[in-house]
Short mmCIF file of C-alpha atoms and ligand atoms in Angstrom, two decimals:
data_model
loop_
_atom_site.label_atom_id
_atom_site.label_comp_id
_atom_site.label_asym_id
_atom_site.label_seq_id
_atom_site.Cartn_x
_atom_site.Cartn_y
_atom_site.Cartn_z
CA UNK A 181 61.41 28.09 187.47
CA UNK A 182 61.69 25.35 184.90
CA UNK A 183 62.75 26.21 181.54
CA UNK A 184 61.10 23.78 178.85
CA UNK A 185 63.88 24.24 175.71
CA UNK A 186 62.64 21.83 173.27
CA UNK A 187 59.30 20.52 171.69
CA UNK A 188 58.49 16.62 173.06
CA UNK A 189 58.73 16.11 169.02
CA UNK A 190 62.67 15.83 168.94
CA UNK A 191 62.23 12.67 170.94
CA UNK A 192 62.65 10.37 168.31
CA UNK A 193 66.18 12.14 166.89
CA UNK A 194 67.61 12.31 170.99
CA UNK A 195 66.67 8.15 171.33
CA UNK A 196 68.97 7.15 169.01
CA UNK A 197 72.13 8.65 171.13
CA UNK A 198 74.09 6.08 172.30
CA UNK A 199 75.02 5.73 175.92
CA UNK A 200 78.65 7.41 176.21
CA UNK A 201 79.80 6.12 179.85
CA UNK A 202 79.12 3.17 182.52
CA UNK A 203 79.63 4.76 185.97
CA UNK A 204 80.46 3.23 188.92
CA UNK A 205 77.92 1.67 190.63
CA UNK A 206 78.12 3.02 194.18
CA UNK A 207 77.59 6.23 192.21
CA UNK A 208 74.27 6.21 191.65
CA UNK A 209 73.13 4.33 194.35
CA UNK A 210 71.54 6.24 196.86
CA UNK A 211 72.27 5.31 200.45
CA UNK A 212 68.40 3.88 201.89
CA UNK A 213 68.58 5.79 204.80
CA UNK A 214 69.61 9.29 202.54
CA UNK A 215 67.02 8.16 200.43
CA UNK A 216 64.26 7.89 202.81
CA UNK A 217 65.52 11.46 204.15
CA UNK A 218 64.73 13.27 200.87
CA UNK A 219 61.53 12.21 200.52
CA UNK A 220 60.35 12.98 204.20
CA UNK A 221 62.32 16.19 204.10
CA UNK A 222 60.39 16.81 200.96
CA UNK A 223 57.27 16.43 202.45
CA UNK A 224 57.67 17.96 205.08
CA UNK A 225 59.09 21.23 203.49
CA UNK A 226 55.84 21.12 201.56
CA UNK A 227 53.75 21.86 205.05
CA UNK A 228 55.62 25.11 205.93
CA UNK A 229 53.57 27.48 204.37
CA UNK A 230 56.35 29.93 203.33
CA UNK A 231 54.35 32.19 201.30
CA UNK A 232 54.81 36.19 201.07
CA UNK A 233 53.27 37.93 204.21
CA UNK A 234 52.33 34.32 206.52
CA UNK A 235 55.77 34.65 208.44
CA UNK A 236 56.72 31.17 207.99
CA UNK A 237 60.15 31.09 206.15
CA UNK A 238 61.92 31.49 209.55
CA UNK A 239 60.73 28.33 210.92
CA UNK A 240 61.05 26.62 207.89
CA UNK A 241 64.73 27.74 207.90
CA UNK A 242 64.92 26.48 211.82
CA UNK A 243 63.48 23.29 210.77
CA UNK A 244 66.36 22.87 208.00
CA UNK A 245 68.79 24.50 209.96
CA UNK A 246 68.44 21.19 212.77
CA UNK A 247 68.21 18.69 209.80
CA UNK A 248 71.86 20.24 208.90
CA UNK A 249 73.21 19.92 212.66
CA UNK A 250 72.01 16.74 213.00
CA UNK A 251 73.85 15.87 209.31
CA UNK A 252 77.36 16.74 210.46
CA UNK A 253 77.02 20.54 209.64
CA UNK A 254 78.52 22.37 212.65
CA UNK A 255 76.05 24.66 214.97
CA UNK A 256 78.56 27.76 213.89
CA UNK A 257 78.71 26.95 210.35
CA UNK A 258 74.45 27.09 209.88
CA UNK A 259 73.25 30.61 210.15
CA UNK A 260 69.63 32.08 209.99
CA UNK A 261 69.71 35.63 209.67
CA UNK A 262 65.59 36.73 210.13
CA UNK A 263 64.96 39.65 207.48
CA UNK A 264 61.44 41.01 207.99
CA UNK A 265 59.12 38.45 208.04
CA UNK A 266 61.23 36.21 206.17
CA UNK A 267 64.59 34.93 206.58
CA UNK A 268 67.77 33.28 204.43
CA UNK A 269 69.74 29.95 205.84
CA UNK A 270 73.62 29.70 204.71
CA UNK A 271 75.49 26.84 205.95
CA UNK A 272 79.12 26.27 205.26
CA UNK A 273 80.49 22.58 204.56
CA UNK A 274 84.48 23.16 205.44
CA UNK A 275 86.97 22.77 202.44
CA UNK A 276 90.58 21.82 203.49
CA UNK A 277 91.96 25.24 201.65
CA UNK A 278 90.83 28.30 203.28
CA UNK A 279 92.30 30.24 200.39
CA UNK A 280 90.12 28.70 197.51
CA UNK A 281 87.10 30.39 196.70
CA UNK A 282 83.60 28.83 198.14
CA UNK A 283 81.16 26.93 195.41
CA UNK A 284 77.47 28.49 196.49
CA UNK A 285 74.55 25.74 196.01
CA UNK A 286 71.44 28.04 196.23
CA UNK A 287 67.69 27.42 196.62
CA UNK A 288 64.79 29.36 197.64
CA UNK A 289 62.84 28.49 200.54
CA UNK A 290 59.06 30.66 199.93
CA UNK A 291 56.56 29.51 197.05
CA UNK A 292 54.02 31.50 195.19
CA UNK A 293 50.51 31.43 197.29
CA UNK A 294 47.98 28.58 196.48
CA UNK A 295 44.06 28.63 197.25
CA UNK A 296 42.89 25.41 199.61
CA UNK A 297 39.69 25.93 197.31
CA UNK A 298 41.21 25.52 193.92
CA UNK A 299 43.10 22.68 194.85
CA UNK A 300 41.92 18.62 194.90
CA UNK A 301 44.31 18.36 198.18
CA UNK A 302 45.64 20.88 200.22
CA UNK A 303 48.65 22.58 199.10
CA UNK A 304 50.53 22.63 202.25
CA UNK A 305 49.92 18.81 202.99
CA UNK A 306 51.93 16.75 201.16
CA UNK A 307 50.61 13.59 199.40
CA UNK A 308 52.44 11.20 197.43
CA UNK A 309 50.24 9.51 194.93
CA UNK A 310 50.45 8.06 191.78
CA UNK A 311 54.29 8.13 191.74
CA UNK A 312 54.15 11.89 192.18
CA UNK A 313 54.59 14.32 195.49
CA UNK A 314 51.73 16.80 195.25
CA UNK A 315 51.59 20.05 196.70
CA UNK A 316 52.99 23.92 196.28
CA UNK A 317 56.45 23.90 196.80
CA UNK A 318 56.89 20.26 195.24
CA UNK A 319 58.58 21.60 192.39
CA UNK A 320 59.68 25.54 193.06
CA UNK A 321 61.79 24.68 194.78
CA UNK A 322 61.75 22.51 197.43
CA UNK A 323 62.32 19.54 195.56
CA UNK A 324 65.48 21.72 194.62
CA UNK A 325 66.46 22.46 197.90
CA UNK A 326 65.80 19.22 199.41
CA UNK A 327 67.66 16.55 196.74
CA UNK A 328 70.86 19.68 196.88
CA UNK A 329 70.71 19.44 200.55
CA UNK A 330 70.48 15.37 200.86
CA UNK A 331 73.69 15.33 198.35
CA UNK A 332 75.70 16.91 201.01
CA UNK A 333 74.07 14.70 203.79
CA UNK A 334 75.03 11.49 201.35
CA UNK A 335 78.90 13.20 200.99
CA UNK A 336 78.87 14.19 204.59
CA UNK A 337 78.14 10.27 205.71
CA UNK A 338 81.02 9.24 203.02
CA UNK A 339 83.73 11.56 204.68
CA UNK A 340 83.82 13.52 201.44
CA UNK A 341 86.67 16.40 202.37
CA UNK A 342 86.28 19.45 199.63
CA UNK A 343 89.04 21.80 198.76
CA UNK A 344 86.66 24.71 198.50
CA UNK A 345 83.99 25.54 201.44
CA UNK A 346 80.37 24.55 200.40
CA UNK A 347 77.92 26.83 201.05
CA UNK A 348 74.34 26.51 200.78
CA UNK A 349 72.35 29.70 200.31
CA UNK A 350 68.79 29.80 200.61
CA UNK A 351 66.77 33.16 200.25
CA UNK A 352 63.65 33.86 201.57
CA UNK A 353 61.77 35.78 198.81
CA UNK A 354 62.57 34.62 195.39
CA UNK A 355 58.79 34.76 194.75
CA UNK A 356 58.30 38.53 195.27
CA UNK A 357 61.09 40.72 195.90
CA UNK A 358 64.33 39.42 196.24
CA UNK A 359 65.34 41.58 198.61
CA UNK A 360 66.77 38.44 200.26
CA UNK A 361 68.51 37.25 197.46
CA UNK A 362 69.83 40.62 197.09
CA UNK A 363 71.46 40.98 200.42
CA UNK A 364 72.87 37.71 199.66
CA UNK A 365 74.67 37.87 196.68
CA UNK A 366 76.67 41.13 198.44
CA UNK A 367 77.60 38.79 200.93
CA UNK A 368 79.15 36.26 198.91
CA UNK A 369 79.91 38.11 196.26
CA UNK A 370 83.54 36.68 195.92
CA UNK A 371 82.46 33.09 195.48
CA UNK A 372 83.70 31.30 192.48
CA UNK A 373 80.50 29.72 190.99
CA UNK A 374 76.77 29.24 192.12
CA UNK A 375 74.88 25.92 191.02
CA UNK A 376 71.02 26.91 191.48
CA UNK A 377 68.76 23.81 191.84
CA UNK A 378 65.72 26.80 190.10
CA UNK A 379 66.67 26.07 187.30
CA UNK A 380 67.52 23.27 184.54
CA UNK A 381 66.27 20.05 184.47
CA UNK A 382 65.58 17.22 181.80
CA UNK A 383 62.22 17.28 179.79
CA UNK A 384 60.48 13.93 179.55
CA UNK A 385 58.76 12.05 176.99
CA UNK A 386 55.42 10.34 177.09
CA UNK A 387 57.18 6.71 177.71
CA UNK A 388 58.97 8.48 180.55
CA UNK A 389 62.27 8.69 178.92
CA UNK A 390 64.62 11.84 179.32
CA UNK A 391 64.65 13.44 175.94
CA UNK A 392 67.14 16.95 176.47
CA UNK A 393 68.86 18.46 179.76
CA UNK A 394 68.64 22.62 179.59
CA UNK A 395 71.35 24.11 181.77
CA UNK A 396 70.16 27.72 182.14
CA UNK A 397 72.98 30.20 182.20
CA UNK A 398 71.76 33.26 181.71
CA UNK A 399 68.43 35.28 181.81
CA UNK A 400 66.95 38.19 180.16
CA UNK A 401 66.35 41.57 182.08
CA UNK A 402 63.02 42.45 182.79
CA UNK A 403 62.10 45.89 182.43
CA UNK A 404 58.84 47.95 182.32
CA UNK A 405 57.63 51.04 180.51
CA UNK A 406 54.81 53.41 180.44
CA UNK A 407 54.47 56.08 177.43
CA UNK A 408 52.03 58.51 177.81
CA UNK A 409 49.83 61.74 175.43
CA UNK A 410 48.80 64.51 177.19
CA UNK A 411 46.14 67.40 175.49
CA UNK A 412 44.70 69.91 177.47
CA UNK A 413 41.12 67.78 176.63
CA UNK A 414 38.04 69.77 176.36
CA UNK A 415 34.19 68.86 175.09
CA UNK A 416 34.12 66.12 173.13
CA UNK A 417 31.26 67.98 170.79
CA UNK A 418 34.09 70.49 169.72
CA UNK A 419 37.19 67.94 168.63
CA UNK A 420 40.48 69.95 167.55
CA UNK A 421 43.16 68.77 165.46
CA UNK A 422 45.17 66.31 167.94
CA UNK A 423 43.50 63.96 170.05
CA UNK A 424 45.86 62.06 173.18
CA UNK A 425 44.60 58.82 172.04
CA UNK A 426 45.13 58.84 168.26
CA UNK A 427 48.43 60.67 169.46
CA UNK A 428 49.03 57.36 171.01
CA UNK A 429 47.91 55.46 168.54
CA UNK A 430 49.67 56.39 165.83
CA UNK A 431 53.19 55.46 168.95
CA UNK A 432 51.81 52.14 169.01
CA UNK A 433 51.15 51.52 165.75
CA UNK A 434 54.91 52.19 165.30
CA UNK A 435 55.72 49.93 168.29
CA UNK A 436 53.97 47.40 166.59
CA UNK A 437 56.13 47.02 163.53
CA UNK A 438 59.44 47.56 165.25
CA UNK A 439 61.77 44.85 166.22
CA UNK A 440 64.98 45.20 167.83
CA UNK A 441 68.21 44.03 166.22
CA UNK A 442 69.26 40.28 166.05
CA UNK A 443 71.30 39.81 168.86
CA UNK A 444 73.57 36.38 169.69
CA UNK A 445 76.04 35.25 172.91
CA UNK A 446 77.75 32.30 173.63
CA UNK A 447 74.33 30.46 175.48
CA UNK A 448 71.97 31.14 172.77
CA UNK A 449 74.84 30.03 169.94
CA UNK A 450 75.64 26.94 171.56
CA UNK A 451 71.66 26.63 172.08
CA UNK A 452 70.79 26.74 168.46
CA UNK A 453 73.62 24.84 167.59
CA UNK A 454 72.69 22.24 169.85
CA UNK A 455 68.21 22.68 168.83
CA UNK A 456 69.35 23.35 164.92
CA UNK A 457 71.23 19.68 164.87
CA UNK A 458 67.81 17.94 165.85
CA UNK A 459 64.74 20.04 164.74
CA UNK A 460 63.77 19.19 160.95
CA UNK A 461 63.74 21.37 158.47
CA UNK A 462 63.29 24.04 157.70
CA UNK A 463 63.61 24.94 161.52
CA UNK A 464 66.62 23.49 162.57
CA UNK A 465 69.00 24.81 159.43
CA UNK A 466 67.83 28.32 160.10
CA UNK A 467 68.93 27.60 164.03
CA UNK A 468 72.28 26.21 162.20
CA UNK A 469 73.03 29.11 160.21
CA UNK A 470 71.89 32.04 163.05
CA UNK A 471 73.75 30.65 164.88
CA UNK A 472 76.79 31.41 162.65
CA UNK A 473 75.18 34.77 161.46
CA UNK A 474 72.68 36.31 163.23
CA UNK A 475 72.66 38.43 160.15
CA UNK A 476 71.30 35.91 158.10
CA UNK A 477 68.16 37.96 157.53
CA UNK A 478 66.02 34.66 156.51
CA UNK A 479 66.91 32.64 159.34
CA UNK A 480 66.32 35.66 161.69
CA UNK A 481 62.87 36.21 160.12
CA UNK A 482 62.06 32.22 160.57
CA UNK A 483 62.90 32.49 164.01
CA UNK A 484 60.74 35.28 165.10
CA UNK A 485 57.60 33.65 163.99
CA UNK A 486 57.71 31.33 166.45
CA UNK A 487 56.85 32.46 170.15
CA UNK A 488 59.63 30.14 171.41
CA UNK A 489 62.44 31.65 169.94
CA UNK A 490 61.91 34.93 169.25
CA UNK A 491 63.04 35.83 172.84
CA UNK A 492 66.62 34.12 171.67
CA UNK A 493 67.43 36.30 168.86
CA UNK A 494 67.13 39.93 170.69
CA UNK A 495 65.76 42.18 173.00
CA UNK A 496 61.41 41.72 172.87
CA UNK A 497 59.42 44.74 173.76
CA UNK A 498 55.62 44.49 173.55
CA UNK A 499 52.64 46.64 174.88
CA UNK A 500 50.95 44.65 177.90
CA UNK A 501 48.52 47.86 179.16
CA UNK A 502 46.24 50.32 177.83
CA UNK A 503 44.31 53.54 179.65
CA UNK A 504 42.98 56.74 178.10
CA UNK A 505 40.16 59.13 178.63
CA UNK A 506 38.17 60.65 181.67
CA UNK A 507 34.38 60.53 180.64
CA UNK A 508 32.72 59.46 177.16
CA UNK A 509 31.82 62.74 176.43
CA UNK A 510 35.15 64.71 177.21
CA UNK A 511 38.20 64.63 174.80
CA UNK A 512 41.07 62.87 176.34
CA UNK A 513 43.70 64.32 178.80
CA UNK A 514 45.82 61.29 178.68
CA UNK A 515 46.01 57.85 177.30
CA UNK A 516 49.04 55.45 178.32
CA UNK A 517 50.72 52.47 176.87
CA UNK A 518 52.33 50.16 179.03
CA UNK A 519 55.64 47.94 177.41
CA UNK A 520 56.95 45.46 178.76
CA UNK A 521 60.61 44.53 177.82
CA UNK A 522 62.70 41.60 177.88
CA UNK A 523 66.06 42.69 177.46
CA UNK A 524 68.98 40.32 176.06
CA UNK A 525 71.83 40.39 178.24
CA UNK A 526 74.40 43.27 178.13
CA UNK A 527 71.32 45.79 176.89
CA UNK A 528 71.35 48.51 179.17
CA UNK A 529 68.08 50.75 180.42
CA UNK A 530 69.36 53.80 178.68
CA UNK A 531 69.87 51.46 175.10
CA UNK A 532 66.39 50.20 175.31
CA UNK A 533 64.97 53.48 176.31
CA UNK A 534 66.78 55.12 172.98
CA UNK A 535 65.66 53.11 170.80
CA UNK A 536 62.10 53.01 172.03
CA UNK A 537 62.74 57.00 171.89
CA UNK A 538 63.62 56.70 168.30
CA UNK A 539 60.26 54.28 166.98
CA UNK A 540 57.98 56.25 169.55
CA UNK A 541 58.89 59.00 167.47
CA UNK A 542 56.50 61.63 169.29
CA UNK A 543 58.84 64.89 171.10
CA UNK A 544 55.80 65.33 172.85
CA UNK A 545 55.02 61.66 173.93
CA UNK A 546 56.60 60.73 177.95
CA UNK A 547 58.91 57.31 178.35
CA UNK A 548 59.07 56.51 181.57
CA UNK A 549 60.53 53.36 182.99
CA UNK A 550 58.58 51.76 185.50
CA UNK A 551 60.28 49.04 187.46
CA UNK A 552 63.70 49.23 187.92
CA UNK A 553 65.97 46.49 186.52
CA UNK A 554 68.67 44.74 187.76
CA UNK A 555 71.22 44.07 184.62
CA UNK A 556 73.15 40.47 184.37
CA UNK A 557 75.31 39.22 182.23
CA UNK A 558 75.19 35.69 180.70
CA UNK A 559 77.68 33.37 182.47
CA UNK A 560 79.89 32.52 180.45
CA UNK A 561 79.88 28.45 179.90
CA UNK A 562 83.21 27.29 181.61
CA UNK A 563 84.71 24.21 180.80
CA UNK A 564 84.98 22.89 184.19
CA UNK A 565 80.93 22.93 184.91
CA UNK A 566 80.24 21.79 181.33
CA UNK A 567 82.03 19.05 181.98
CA UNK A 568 80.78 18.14 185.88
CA UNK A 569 77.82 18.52 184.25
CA UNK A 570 78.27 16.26 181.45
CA UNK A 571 79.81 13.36 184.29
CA UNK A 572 76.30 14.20 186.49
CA UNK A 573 74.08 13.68 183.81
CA UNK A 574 75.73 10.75 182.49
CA UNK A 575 75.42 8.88 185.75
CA UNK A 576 71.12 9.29 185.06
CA UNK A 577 70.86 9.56 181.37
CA UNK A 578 73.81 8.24 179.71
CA UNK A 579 74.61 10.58 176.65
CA UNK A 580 71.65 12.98 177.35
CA UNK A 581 72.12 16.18 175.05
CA UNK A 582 72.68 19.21 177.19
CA UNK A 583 71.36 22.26 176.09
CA UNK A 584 72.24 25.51 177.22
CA UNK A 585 69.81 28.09 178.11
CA UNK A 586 69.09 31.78 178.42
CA UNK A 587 65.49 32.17 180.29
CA UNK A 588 63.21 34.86 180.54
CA UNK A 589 63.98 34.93 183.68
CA UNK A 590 64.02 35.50 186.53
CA UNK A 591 65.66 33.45 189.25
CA UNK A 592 67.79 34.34 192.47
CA UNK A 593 70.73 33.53 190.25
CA UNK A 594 69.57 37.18 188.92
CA UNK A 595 71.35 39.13 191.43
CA UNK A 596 74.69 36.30 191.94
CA UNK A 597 75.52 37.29 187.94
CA UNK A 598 74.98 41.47 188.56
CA UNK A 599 77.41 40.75 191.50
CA UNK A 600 79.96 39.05 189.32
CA UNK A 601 79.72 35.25 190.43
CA UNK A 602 78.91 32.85 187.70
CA UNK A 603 75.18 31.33 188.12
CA UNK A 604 74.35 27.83 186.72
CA UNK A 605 70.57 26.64 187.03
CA UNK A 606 71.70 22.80 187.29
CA UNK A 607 68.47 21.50 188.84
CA UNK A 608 67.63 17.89 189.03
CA UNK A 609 64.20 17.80 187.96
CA UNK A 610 63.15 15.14 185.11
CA UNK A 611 59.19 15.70 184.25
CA UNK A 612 57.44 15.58 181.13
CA UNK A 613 56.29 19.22 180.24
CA UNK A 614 52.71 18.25 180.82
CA UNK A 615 53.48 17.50 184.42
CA UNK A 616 55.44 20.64 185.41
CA UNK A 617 52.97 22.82 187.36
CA UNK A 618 55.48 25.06 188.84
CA UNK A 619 53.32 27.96 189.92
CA UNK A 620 49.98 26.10 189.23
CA UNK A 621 47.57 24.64 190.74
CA UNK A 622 48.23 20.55 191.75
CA UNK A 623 52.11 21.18 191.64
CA UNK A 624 53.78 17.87 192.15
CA UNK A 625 57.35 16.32 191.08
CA UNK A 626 57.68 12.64 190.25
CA UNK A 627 58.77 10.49 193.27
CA UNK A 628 61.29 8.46 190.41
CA UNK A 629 62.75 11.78 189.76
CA UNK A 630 64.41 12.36 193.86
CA UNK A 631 67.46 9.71 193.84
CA UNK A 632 68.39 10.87 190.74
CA UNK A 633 68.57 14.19 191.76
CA UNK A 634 70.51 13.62 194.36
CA UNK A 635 72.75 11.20 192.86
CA UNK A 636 73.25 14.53 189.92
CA UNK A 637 73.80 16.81 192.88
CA UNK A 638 76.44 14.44 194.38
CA UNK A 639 78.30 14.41 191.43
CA UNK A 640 78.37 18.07 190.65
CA UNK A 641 79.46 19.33 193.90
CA UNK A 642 82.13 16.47 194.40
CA UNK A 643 83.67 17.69 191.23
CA UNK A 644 83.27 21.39 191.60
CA UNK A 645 84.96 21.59 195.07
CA UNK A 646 87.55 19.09 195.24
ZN1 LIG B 758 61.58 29.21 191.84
#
């Protein structure tokens, strides 16, 4: 995942920062030979076809697991544990105080499928062209998992002795289930932090300049509902007085004009603050003054007209599915309405399902929740990451605004914040919007973009363990 935070249109306001710090040099050189790694590594992640069902995340994991070894990483500290057909990869870079909690650096290692037939190349070979690696994968999130990975290789090779233990974390089905990631997060569940290379990155503008960095810290739950009419039916020559699908529509035309209540937390305050100080008008002083009062009934009803922010200001729940009926000429037994909800963080099932209760309106009308939901809380935005972060960034984009984020979610960082460790998507990915094809078809990261992940990676961990 790659959230996009602001329009390419703020470009001209970001340009005229001025660069706040001159790093050292050595910092964001890349070593040749780490460099050269990355990029093969890259590729040849891309031609492990770890997709849902095709068995191939273990020897993916095998592959990485030897790159590791052969990187300093000690044959005891890298362990595959195979679950089903898939498989996760930890592997533990020794701090010198056993007592200090262990920074997590996760990644995922499957991708979504990808037709040979839909593509121009095929998916699982990669091919660097144009200044771009093509291929599924390239972005979500091998590029991730690669330039994280090589960042360790690059401190390895400088002697680089952490306080805290390193561990990376890579789960095998982040795409589907996250059954993986699930069995993870128990594991580690005491770690202090968890930088996840799915998520953040930099948006790019047309003349290839970073305009805004979005550091995601927290994502909305996803939950699904299904509200159904019943009527014992009958010949639709002899209609009675209620009917199951004007019963149902009379429920959605109430869902239709309900909103849940404005809703703010730290990430989506220090968002709009951050949006509201470069959008124009009359945009960005509504973002301004939400952000101080999400009571502010103007700027709340500004902000829900647009599609991109009217998942910040609350919980969103909007009908997705619609069945009814048995036969054209027999009165309907049932008719269903299908909601799908996504809940700000802190909302609980039994909240939502209340106040859908409540607009629903109908005693005789079934809510029934459909895919279970696993709650987490925003992170909350520590000073010590904000300002790793800041140094990271700095060393690629002097001065780049960082924005933080709440996504719709969801990532493996999911399950890490419902078992209490603090999830940052920190990813190093700069791409113009119209480039990101995370999930689509001719997915490919820019070449220009892999040092400079690696050199953000460097920085991050160096200052988050030590
Ligand atoms: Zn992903």
């Amino acid at each position: 995942m790659h959230p996009i935070v602001a329009g390419r249109g703020l470009a001209a306001v970001f340009l005229c920062l001025v660069p706040l710090a001159s790093p050292a040099a050595n910092d964001n050189a890349v070593p040749p030979d780490i460099s050269a790694k990355t990029l093969e590594m890259l590729q040849r992640s891309v031609g492990f076809k770890t997709v849902e069902g095709e068995g191939q995340v273990p020897a993916y994991a095998e592959y990485l697991a030897g790159e590791l070894k052969a990187h300093g990483f000690a044959a005891e500290d890298v362990t595959i544990t195979p679950r089903g057909e898939t498989a996760t990869l930890t592997a533990r870079y020794r701090g010198t105080d056993p007592k200090l909690k262990p920074i997590l650096i996760a990644s995922h290692m499957d991708v979504v499928p990808a037709k040979r037939e839909d593509w121009e190349r095929d998916p699982f070979t990669a091919v660097v062209e144009n200044g771009f690696v093509f291929g599924r994968g390239a972005s979500d999130n091998k590029f991730g998992l690669v330039t994280s990975t090589a960042a360790l290789f690059w401190l390895r090779q400088e002697g680089f002795k952490p306080k805290r233990d390193i561990i990376i974390v890579l789960s095998g089905d982040e795409e589907t289930s996250m059954e993986t990631t699930a069995a993870l997060a128990q594991e580690l569940k005491g770690a202090e932090l968890l930088l996840n290379s799915d998520a953040g990155g930099a948006n790019l503008g047309d003349d290839g300049k970073p305009i805004v960095y979005a550091m995601q810290a927290a994502e909305k739950t996803y939950m699904d509902f299904e509200v159904t009419t019943t009527n014992p039916g009958g010949h639709s020559s002899r209609p009675g007085a209620t009917n199951a699908i004007y019963d149902l529509a009379r429920i959605v035309d109430r869902l239709a004009g309900f909103r849940f209540p404005p809703k703010t937390n730290e990430i989506t305050k220090a968002y709009f603050k951050a949006a509201g100080a470069i959008t124009p008008a009359p945009t960005g002083p509504a973002m301004l003054r939400y952000a101080d009062n999400p009571e502010d009934k103007e700027a709340y009803e500004l902000l829900v007209s647009y599609p991109e922010y009217v998942g910040q200001v609350g919980t969103t729940c909007v009908a997705t599915t619609l069945r009814g009926g048995h036969a054209p000429n027999a009165l309907p037994q049932s008719a269903t309405v299908g909601i799908n909800c996504r809940v700000f963080p802190g909302e609980s099932v039994e909240y939502v399902q209340s106040m859908l209760t409540k607009v629903i309106d109908d005693p005789e009308a079934q809510i029934k929740l459909i895919y279970k939901p696993v709650p987490s809380d925003a992170s909350p935005l520590r000073e010590d990451v904000m300002k790793a972060l800041r140094k990271a960034i700095d060393l690629r984009a002097p001065g780049l605004p960082i924005v933080p984020s709440m996504s719709a979610g969801a990532t493996d960082s999911l399950h890490f914040r419902n078992a209490g460790v603090p999830s940052y998507g920190v990813g190093g990915l700069f791409t113009n919007p119209k480039d990101s094809f995370a999930h689509g078809l001719n997915e490919r990261i820019p070449v220009a973009s892999i040092d400079g992940a690696v050199v953000q990676w460097r920085s991050l961990i160096r200052d988050l363990s030590r």
